[in-house]
PDB file of C-alpha atoms in Angstrom:
ATOM      1  CA  MET A   1      18.943 -18.520  12.513  1.00  0.00           C
ATOM      2  CA  ARG A   2      18.991 -16.553   9.245  1.00  0.00           C
ATOM      3  CA  PHE A   3      17.744 -17.700   5.861  1.00  0.00           C
ATOM      4  CA  LEU A   4      18.839 -15.792   2.798  1.00  0.00           C
ATOM      5  CA  HIS A   5      18.862 -16.990  -0.756  1.00  0.00           C
ATOM      6  CA  ARG A   6      18.669 -15.083  -4.009  1.00  0.00           C
ATOM      7  CA  ALA A   7      17.690 -16.876  -7.175  1.00  0.00           C
ATOM      8  CA  PRO A   8      17.159 -15.324 -10.557  1.00  0.00           C
ATOM      9  CA  ALA A   9      16.381 -18.697 -12.152  1.00  0.00           C
ATOM     10  CA  ALA A  10      17.173 -21.544  -9.766  1.00  0.00           C
ATOM     11  CA  ARG A  11      14.608 -23.631  -7.880  1.00  0.00           C
ATOM     12  CA  LEU A  12      14.665 -22.714  -4.187  1.00  0.00           C
ATOM     13  CA  VAL A  13      13.792 -24.875  -1.235  1.00  0.00           C
ATOM     14  CA  LEU A  14      13.092 -23.162   2.085  1.00  0.00           C
ATOM     15  CA  ALA A  15      11.062 -24.008   5.138  1.00  0.00           C
ATOM     16  CA  LEU A  16       7.867 -22.294   6.582  1.00  0.00           C
ATOM     17  CA  ALA A  17       3.980 -22.991   7.591  1.00  0.00           C
ATOM     18  CA  PHE A  18       1.125 -20.562   8.243  1.00  0.00           C
ATOM     19  CA  TRP A  19       0.472 -17.805   5.809  1.00  0.00           C
ATOM     20  CA  ALA A  20       0.710 -14.273   7.177  1.00  0.00           C
ATOM     21  CA  MET A  21       1.361 -11.049   5.362  1.00  0.00           C
ATOM     22  CA  SER A  22       3.888  -8.718   6.920  1.00  0.00           C
ATOM     23  CA  ASN A  23       2.765  -5.677   4.890  1.00  0.00           C
ATOM     24  CA  PRO A  24      -0.671  -4.858   3.522  1.00  0.00           C
ATOM     25  CA  VAL A  25      -1.120  -6.166  -0.012  1.00  0.00           C
ATOM     26  CA  ALA A  26      -4.161  -7.143  -2.048  1.00  0.00           C
ATOM     27  CA  ALA A  27      -4.727 -10.880  -1.738  1.00  0.00           C
ATOM     28  CA  GLU A  28      -7.165 -13.254  -3.424  1.00  0.00           C
ATOM     29  CA  GLU A  29      -6.856 -17.061  -3.376  1.00  0.00           C
ATOM     30  CA  GLY A  30      -3.066 -17.281  -3.587  1.00  0.00           C
ATOM     31  CA  ARG A  31      -2.746 -14.112  -5.687  1.00  0.00           C
ATOM     32  CA  LEU A  32      -0.976 -11.037  -4.371  1.00  0.00           C
ATOM     33  CA  ASN A  33      -0.661  -7.591  -5.954  1.00  0.00           C
ATOM     34  CA  LYS A  34       2.013  -5.274  -4.660  1.00  0.00           C
ATOM     35  CA  THR A  35       3.491  -1.936  -5.707  1.00  0.00           C
ATOM     36  CA  VAL A  36       7.194  -1.515  -4.933  1.00  0.00           C
ATOM     37  CA  TRP A  37       9.936   1.068  -5.592  1.00  0.00           C
ATOM     38  CA  SER A  38      12.686   0.332  -8.109  1.00  0.00           C
ATOM     39  CA  ALA A  39      15.867  -1.120  -6.557  1.00  0.00           C
ATOM     40  CA  GLN A  40      14.328  -1.033  -3.050  1.00  0.00           C
ATOM     41  CA  ASP A  41      14.072  -4.153  -0.872  1.00  0.00           C
ATOM     42  CA  ALA A  42      10.322  -4.821  -0.395  1.00  0.00           C
ATOM     43  CA  SER A  43       8.424  -7.310   1.758  1.00  0.00           C
ATOM     44  CA  ILE A  44       5.935  -9.482  -0.158  1.00  0.00           C
ATOM     45  CA  ALA A  45       4.566 -11.973   2.410  1.00  0.00           C
ATOM     46  CA  GLY A  46       5.574 -13.809   5.570  1.00  0.00           C
ATOM     47  CA  TYR A  47       5.207 -17.464   6.542  1.00  0.00           C
ATOM     48  CA  ALA A  48       5.610 -19.275   9.846  1.00  0.00           C
ATOM     49  CA  ARG A  49       4.667 -22.521  11.529  1.00  0.00           C
ATOM     50  CA  THR A  50       3.681 -22.841  15.186  1.00  0.00           C
ATOM     51  CA  ASN A  51       2.826 -25.425  17.797  1.00  0.00           C
ATOM     52  CA  ALA A  52      -0.351 -25.422  19.934  1.00  0.00           C
ATOM     53  CA  THR A  53       1.112 -22.736  22.233  1.00  0.00           C
ATOM     54  CA  CYS A  54       1.860 -20.451  19.237  1.00  0.00           C
ATOM     55  CA  GLU A  55       5.642 -20.896  19.424  1.00  0.00           C
ATOM     56  CA  GLY A  56       7.562 -21.064  16.159  1.00  0.00           C
ATOM     57  CA  ILE A  57       8.567 -24.561  15.006  1.00  0.00           C
ATOM     58  CA  GLU A  58      10.281 -25.994  11.932  1.00  0.00           C
ATOM     59  CA  PRO A  59       8.869 -24.160   8.927  1.00  0.00           C
ATOM     60  CA  PRO A  60       7.301 -25.672   5.756  1.00  0.00           C
ATOM     61  CA  ILE A  61       9.097 -25.910   2.408  1.00  0.00           C
ATOM     62  CA  ILE A  62       8.914 -23.251  -0.318  1.00  0.00           C
ATOM     63  CA  PHE A  63       9.547 -23.955  -3.994  1.00  0.00           C
ATOM     64  CA  LEU A  64      10.242 -21.092  -6.384  1.00  0.00           C
ATOM     65  CA  ASP A  65       8.020 -21.844  -9.398  1.00  0.00           C
ATOM     66  CA  LYS A  66       8.584 -18.663 -11.416  1.00  0.00           C
ATOM     67  CA  PRO A  67      11.538 -16.385 -10.669  1.00  0.00           C
ATOM     68  CA  PRO A  68      11.134 -12.660 -11.382  1.00  0.00           C
ATOM     69  CA  GLU A  69      12.400 -11.444 -14.760  1.00  0.00           C
ATOM     70  CA  HIS A  70      13.409  -7.964 -13.625  1.00  0.00           C
ATOM     71  CA  GLY A  71      14.840  -8.485 -10.143  1.00  0.00           C
ATOM     72  CA  THR A  72      15.568 -10.963  -7.377  1.00  0.00           C
ATOM     73  CA  VAL A  73      13.537 -12.667  -4.693  1.00  0.00           C
ATOM     74  CA  CYS A  74      14.891 -13.794  -1.336  1.00  0.00           C
ATOM     75  CA  TRP A  75      13.721 -15.150   2.014  1.00  0.00           C
ATOM     76  CA  ARG A  76      14.828 -13.741   5.375  1.00  0.00           C
ATOM     77  CA  SER A  77      13.996 -14.731   8.902  1.00  0.00           C
ATOM     78  CA  GLY A  78      11.881 -12.236  10.785  1.00  0.00           C
ATOM     79  CA  LYS A  79       8.939 -11.643  13.108  1.00  0.00           C
ATOM     80  CA  ILE A  80       5.510 -12.161  11.543  1.00  0.00           C
ATOM     81  CA  ARG A  81       2.052 -11.268  12.848  1.00  0.00           C
ATOM     82  CA  MET A  82      -0.173 -14.252  12.074  1.00  0.00           C
ATOM     83  CA  ASN A  83      -3.120 -13.192   9.886  1.00  0.00           C
ATOM     84  CA  ALA A  84      -4.438 -16.587   8.757  1.00  0.00           C
ATOM     85  CA  VAL A  85      -4.109 -20.320   9.360  1.00  0.00           C
ATOM     86  CA  VAL A  86      -3.529 -22.474   6.287  1.00  0.00           C
ATOM     87  CA  GLU A  87      -3.567 -25.845   8.009  1.00  0.00           C
ATOM     88  CA  GLY A  88      -4.541 -27.206  11.423  1.00  0.00           C
ATOM     89  CA  ASN A  89      -6.730 -25.979  14.261  1.00  0.00           C
ATOM     90  CA  LEU A  90      -4.553 -23.113  15.490  1.00  0.00           C
ATOM     91  CA  HIS A  91      -6.873 -20.142  14.983  1.00  0.00           C
ATOM     92  CA  HIS A  92      -6.012 -18.949  18.498  1.00  0.00           C
ATOM     93  CA  CYS A  93      -2.559 -18.060  17.084  1.00  0.00           C
ATOM     94  CA  VAL A  94      -4.007 -15.451  14.690  1.00  0.00           C
ATOM     95  CA  GLY A  95      -2.787 -12.029  15.807  1.00  0.00           C
ATOM     96  CA  LYS A  96       0.275 -13.443  17.584  1.00  0.00           C
ATOM     97  CA  VAL A  97       3.777 -12.416  16.538  1.00  0.00           C
ATOM     98  CA  VAL A  98       5.970 -15.427  15.783  1.00  0.00           C
ATOM     99  CA  ALA A  99       9.360 -16.125  14.253  1.00  0.00           C
ATOM    100  CA  GLY A 100       9.096 -16.967  10.574  1.00  0.00           C
ATOM    101  CA  VAL A 101      10.394 -16.138   7.134  1.00  0.00           C
ATOM    102  CA  VAL A 102       9.561 -13.090   5.011  1.00  0.00           C
ATOM    103  CA  VAL A 103       9.582 -13.267   1.199  1.00  0.00           C
ATOM    104  CA  ARG A 104      11.276 -10.143  -0.228  1.00  0.00           C
ATOM    105  CA  TYR A 105      11.732  -8.709  -3.723  1.00  0.00           C
ATOM    106  CA  MET A 106      14.081  -6.136  -5.255  1.00  0.00           C
ATOM    107  CA  SER A 107      13.995  -5.004  -8.885  1.00  0.00           C
ATOM    108  CA  ARG A 108      17.036  -4.136 -10.929  1.00  0.00           C
ATOM    109  CA  ARG A 109      18.157  -0.521 -10.537  1.00  0.00           C
ATOM    110  CA  GLY A 110      16.304   1.776 -12.952  1.00  0.00           C
ATOM    111  CA  TYR A 111      13.609  -0.771 -13.872  1.00  0.00           C
ATOM    112  CA  ALA A 112       9.993   0.422 -13.895  1.00  0.00           C
ATOM    113  CA  GLY A 113       7.083  -1.725 -15.032  1.00  0.00           C
ATOM    114  CA  SER A 114       5.551  -5.048 -14.065  1.00  0.00           C
ATOM    115  CA  ASP A 115       7.153  -8.229 -12.785  1.00  0.00           C
ATOM    116  CA  LYS A 116       5.836 -11.579 -11.556  1.00  0.00           C
ATOM    117  CA  VAL A 117       6.966 -14.131  -8.996  1.00  0.00           C
ATOM    118  CA  GLY A 118       5.419 -17.547  -8.357  1.00  0.00           C
ATOM    119  CA  TYR A 119       6.138 -19.951  -5.519  1.00  0.00           C
ATOM    120  CA  THR A 120       4.510 -22.826  -3.648  1.00  0.00           C
ATOM    121  CA  VAL A 121       4.499 -23.209   0.124  1.00  0.00           C
ATOM    122  CA  ARG A 122       4.352 -26.907   1.013  1.00  0.00           C
ATOM    123  CA  PHE A 123       2.630 -27.622   4.314  1.00  0.00           C
ATOM    124  CA  PRO A 124       2.503 -31.137   5.815  1.00  0.00           C
ATOM    125  CA  ARG A 125      -0.959 -31.815   4.296  1.00  0.00           C
ATOM    126  CA  GLU A 126      -1.401 -29.066   1.717  1.00  0.00           C
ATOM    127  CA  ASN A 127       0.382 -27.140  -1.010  1.00  0.00           C
ATOM    128  CA  HIS A 128      -0.312 -23.391  -1.159  1.00  0.00           C
ATOM    129  CA  PRO A 129       0.625 -21.842  -4.545  1.00  0.00           C
ATOM    130  CA  VAL A 130       1.185 -18.071  -4.549  1.00  0.00           C
ATOM    131  CA  ASP A 131       1.371 -15.821  -7.631  1.00  0.00           C
ATOM    132  CA  VAL A 132       2.615 -12.285  -7.069  1.00  0.00           C
ATOM    133  CA  GLU A 133       1.967  -9.454  -9.537  1.00  0.00           C
ATOM    134  CA  LEU A 134       4.406  -6.604  -8.891  1.00  0.00           C
ATOM    135  CA  THR A 135       4.187  -3.024 -10.106  1.00  0.00           C
ATOM    136  CA  VAL A 136       7.644  -1.473  -9.967  1.00  0.00           C
ATOM    137  CA  ARG A 137       7.808   2.343  -9.844  1.00  0.00           C
TER     138      ARG A 137
END
């Protein structure tokens, strides 16, 4: 199954569940800082949801709260190494690779500077807002 949606200004709804980053980025309480190359597809963060045996299940919902001003954001299915558990008692899944969705960003060609993206991941019992500060080179 493949999820792909680009939205410069529309509200997106997508499914996902545990928070895991697919590439190293600086993270602090729902804030991410990432440096990316202009007009290059870049991974921001990955999300997945698992059952008790660490198999991927139906993902949570994502709402795009603030679209980027200088590029596009999209979601694609992919493999994610679990780095954290947002909800539930599934800490034994940390470190496992599961099917999930990766949030990606690409700036407009020739743009250099800062950009921001904001979205909320809705889990069954919790909302997880994420603000991403991007430095585009």
